[in-house]
C-alpha positions as protocol buffer text, in pm:
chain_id: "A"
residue {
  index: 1
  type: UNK
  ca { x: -12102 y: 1790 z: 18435 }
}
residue {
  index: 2
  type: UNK
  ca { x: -11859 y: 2034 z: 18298 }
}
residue {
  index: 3
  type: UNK
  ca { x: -11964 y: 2245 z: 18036 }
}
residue {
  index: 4
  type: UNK
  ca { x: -11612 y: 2448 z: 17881 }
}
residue {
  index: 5
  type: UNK
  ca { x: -11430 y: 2450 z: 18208 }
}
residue {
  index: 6
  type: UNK
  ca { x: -11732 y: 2554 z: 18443 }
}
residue {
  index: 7
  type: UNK
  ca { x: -11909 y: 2359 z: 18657 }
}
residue {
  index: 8
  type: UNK
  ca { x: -12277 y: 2399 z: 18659 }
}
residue {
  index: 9
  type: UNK
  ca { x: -12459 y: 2409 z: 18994 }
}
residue {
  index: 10
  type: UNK
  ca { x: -12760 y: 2168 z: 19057 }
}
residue {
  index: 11
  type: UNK
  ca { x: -13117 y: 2231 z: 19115 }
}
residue {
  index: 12
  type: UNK
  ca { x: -13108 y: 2196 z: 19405 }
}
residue {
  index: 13
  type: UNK
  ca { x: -12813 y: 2362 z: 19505 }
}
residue {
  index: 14
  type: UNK
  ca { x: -12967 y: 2693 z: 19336 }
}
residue {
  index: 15
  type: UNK
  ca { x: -13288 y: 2644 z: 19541 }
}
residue {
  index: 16
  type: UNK
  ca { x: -13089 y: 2629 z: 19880 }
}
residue {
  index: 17
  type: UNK
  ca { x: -12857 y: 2909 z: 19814 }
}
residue {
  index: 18
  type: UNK
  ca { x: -13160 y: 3152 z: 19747 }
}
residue {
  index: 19
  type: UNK
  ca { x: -13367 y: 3026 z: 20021 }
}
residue {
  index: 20
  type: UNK
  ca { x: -13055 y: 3140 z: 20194 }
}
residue {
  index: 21
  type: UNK
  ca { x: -13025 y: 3448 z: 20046 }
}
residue {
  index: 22
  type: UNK
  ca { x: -13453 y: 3496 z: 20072 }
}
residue {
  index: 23
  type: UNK
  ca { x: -13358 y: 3456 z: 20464 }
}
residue {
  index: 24
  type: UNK
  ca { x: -13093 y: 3670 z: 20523 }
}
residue {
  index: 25
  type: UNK
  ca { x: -13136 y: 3956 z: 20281 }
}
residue {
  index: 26
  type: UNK
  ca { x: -13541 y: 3937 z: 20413 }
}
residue {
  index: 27
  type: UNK
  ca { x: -13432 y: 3986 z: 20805 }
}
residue {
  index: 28
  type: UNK
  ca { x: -13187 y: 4263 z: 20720 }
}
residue {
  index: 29
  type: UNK
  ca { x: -13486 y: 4427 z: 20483 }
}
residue {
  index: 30
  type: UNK
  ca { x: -13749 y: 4422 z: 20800 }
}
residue {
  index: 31
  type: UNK
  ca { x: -13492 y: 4529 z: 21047 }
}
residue {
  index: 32
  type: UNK
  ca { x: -13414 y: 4876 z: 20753 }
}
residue {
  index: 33
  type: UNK
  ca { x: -13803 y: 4911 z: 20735 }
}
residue {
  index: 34
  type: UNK
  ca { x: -13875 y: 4898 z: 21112 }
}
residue {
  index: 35
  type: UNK
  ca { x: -13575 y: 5107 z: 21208 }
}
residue {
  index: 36
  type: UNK
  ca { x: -13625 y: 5356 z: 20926 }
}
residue {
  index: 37
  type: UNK
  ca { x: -14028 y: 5386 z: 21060 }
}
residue {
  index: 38
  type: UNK
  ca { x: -13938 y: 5418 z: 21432 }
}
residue {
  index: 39
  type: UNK
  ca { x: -13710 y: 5681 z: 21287 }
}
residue {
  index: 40
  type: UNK
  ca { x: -13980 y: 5860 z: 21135 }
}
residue {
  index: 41
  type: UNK
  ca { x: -14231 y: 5805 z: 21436 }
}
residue {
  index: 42
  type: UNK
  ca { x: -14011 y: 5997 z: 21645 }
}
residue {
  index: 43
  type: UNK
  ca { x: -13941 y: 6297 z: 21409 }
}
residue {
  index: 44
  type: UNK
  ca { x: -14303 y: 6342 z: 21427 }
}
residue {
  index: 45
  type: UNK
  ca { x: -14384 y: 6267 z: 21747 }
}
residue {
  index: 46
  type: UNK
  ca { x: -14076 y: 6554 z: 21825 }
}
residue {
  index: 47
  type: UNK
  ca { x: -14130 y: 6833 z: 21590 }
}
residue {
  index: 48
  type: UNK
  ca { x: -14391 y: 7011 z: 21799 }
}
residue {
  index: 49
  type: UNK
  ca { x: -14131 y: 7018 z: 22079 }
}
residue {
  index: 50
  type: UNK
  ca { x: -13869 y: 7091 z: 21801 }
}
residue {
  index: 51
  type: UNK
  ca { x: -14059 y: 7389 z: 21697 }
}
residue {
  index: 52
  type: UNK
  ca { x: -14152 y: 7522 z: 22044 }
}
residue {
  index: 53
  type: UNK
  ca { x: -13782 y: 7519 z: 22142 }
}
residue {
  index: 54
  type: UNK
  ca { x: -13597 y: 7592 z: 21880 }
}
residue {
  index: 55
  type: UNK
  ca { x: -13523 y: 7951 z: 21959 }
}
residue {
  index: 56
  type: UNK
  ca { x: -13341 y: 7854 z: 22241 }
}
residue {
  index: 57
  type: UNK
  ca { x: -13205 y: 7547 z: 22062 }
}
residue {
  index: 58
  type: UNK
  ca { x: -13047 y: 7744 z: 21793 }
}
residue {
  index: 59
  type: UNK
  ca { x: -12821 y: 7974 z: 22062 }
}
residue {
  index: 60
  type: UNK
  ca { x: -12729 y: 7674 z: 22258 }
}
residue {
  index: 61
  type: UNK
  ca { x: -12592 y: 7507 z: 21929 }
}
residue {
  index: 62
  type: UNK
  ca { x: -12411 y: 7813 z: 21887 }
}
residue {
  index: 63
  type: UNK
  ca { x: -12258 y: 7809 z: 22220 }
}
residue {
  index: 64
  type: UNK
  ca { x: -12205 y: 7415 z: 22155 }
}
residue {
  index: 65
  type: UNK
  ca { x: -12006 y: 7541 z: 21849 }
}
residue {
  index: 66
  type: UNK
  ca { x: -11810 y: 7803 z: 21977 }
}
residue {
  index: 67
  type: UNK
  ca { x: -11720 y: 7592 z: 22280 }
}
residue {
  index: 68
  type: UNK
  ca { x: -11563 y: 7324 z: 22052 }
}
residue {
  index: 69
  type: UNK
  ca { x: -11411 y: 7527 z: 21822 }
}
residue {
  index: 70
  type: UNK
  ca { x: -11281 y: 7708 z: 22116 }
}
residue {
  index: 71
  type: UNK
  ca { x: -11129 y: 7337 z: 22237 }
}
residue {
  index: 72
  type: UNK
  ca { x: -11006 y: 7302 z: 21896 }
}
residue {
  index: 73
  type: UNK
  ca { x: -10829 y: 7645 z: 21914 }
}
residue {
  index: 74
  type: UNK
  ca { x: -10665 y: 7531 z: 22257 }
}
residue {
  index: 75
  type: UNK
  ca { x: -10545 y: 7225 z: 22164 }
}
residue {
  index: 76
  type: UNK
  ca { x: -10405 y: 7340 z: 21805 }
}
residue {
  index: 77
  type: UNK
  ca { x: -10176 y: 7627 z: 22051 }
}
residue {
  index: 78
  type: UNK
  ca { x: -10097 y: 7396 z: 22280 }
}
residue {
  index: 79
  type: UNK
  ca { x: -9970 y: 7149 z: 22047 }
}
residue {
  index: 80
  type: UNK
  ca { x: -9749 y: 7425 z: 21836 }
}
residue {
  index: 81
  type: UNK
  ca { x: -9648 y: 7558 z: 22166 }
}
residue {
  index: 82
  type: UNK
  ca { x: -9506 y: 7193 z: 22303 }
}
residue {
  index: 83
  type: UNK
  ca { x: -9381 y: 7133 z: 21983 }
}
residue {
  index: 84
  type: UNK
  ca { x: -9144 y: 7508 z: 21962 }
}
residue {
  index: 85
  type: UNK
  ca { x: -9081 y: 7377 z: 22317 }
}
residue {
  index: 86
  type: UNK
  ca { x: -8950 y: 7046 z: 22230 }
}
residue {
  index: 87
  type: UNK
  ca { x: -8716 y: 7169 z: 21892 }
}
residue {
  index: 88
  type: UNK
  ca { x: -8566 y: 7459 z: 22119 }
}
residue {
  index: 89
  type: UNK
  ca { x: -8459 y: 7195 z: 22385 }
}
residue {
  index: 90
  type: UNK
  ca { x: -8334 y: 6982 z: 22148 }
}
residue {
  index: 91
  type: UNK
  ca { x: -8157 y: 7247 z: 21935 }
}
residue {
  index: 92
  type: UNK
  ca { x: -7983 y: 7366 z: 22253 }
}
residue {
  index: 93
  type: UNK
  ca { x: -7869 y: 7022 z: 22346 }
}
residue {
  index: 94
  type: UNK
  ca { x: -7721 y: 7011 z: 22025 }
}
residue {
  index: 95
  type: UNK
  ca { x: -7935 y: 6709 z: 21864 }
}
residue {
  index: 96
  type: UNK
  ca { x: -7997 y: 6787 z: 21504 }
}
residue {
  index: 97
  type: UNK
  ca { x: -8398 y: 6772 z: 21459 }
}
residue {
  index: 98
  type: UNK
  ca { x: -8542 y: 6624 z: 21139 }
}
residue {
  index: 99
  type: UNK
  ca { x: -8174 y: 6633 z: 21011 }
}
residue {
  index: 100
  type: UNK
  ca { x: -8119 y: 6967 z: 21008 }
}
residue {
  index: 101
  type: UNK
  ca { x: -8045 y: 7261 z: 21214 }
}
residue {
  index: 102
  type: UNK
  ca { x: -7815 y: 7091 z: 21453 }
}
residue {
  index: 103
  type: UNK
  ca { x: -7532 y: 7266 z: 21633 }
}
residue {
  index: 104
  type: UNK
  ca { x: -7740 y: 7565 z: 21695 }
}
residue {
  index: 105
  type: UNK
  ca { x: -7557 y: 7594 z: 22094 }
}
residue {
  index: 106
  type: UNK
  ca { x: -7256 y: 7590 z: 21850 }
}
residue {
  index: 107
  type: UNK
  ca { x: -7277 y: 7902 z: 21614 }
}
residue {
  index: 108
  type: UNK
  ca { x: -7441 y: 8124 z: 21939 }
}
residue {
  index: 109
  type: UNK
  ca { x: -7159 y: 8092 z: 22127 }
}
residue {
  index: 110
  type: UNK
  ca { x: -6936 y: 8130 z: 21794 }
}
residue {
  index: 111
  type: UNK
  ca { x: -7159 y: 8418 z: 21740 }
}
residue {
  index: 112
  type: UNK
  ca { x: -7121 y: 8541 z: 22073 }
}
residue {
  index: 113
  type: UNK
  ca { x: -6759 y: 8551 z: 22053 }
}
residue {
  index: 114
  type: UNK
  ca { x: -6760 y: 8747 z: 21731 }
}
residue {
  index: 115
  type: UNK
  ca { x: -6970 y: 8995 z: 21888 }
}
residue {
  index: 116
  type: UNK
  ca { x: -6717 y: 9003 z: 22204 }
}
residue {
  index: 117
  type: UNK
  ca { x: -6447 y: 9094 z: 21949 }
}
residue {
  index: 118
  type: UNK
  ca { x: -6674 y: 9336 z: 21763 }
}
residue {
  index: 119
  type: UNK
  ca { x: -6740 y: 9554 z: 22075 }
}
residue {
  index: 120
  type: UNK
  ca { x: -6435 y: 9481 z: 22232 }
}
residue {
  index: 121
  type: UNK
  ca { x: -6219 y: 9603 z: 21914 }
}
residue {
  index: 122
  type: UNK
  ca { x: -6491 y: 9921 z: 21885 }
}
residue {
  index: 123
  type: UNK
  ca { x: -6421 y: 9975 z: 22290 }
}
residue {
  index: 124
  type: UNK
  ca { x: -6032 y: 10056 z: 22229 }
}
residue {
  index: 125
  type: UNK
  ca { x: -6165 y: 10244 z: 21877 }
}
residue {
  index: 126
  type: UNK
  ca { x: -6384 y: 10434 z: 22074 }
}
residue {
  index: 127
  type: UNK
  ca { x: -6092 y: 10527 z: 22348 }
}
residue {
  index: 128
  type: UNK
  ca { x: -5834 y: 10580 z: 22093 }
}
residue {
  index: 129
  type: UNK
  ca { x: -6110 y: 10909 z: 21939 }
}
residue {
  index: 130
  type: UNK
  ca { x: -6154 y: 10958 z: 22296 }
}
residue {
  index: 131
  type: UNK
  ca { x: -5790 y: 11072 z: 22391 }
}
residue {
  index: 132
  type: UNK
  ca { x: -5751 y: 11186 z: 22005 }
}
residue {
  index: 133
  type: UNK
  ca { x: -6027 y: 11499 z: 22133 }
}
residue {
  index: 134
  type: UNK
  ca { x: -5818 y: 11540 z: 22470 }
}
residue {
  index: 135
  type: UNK
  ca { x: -5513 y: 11564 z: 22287 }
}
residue {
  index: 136
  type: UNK
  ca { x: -5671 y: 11796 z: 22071 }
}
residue {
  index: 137
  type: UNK
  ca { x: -5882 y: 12024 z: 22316 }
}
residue {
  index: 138
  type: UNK
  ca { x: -5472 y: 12055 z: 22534 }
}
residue {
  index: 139
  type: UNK
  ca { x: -5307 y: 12219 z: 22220 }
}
């Protein structure tokens, strides 16, 4: 039977799909029930022990906690450092990283040879003054 473009389900149909659901939904229901009381069992059955030890329990979960924070620490350096490692070779092979900063080899040694020029030009400056005060401490 179609009733405006639905179909409607039979009896029986209905009775088998909740039987179904009654099966199912009831196993997962008991297994939530016994896990959440052998949960509970052990809580109580461990909170004297809890209680005796938890001096020394709260210290050691500090220690815990520094130690991985401490990993954490290492591995966030060690990471930045291989990672400063890896753009440094790479901008001194001349490879462009990301898309930029490429050519750095480039403007050192252009940079380099400005300097050359700078010190060599101050050099024959500097001996130019240099007989300029012999020349003057003669007269």
């Amino acid at each position: 039977m179609e009733v405006h473009g639905k179909q409607q389900a039979s009896g029986t149909k209905v009775v088998l799909a909740a039987m179904g659901g009654l099966a199912i939904g009831g196993s997962l229901v008991f297994l939530m029930g016994f896990s959440f009381l052998a949960s509970l069992t052990l809580l109580v059955l461990s909170s004297p022990l809890l209680l005796i030890f938890s001096p020394l329990l709260f210290f050691a979960g500090f220690v815990f906690v520094g130690a991985v924070v401490g990993f954490a620490v290492a591995g966030a350096m060690a990471l930045t450092g291989m990672s400063t490692l890896g753009w440094i070779f790479q901008e001194l092979g001349g490879t462009s990283l990301l898309g930029f900063g490429g050519g750095l080899a480039e403007r050192l040694k252009e940079q380099g040879k400005d300097w050359a020029g700078f010190l060599q030009h101050g050099n024959e400056q500097g001996i130019k003054i240099a007989r300029r005060g012999q020349n003057l401490l003669v007269v």
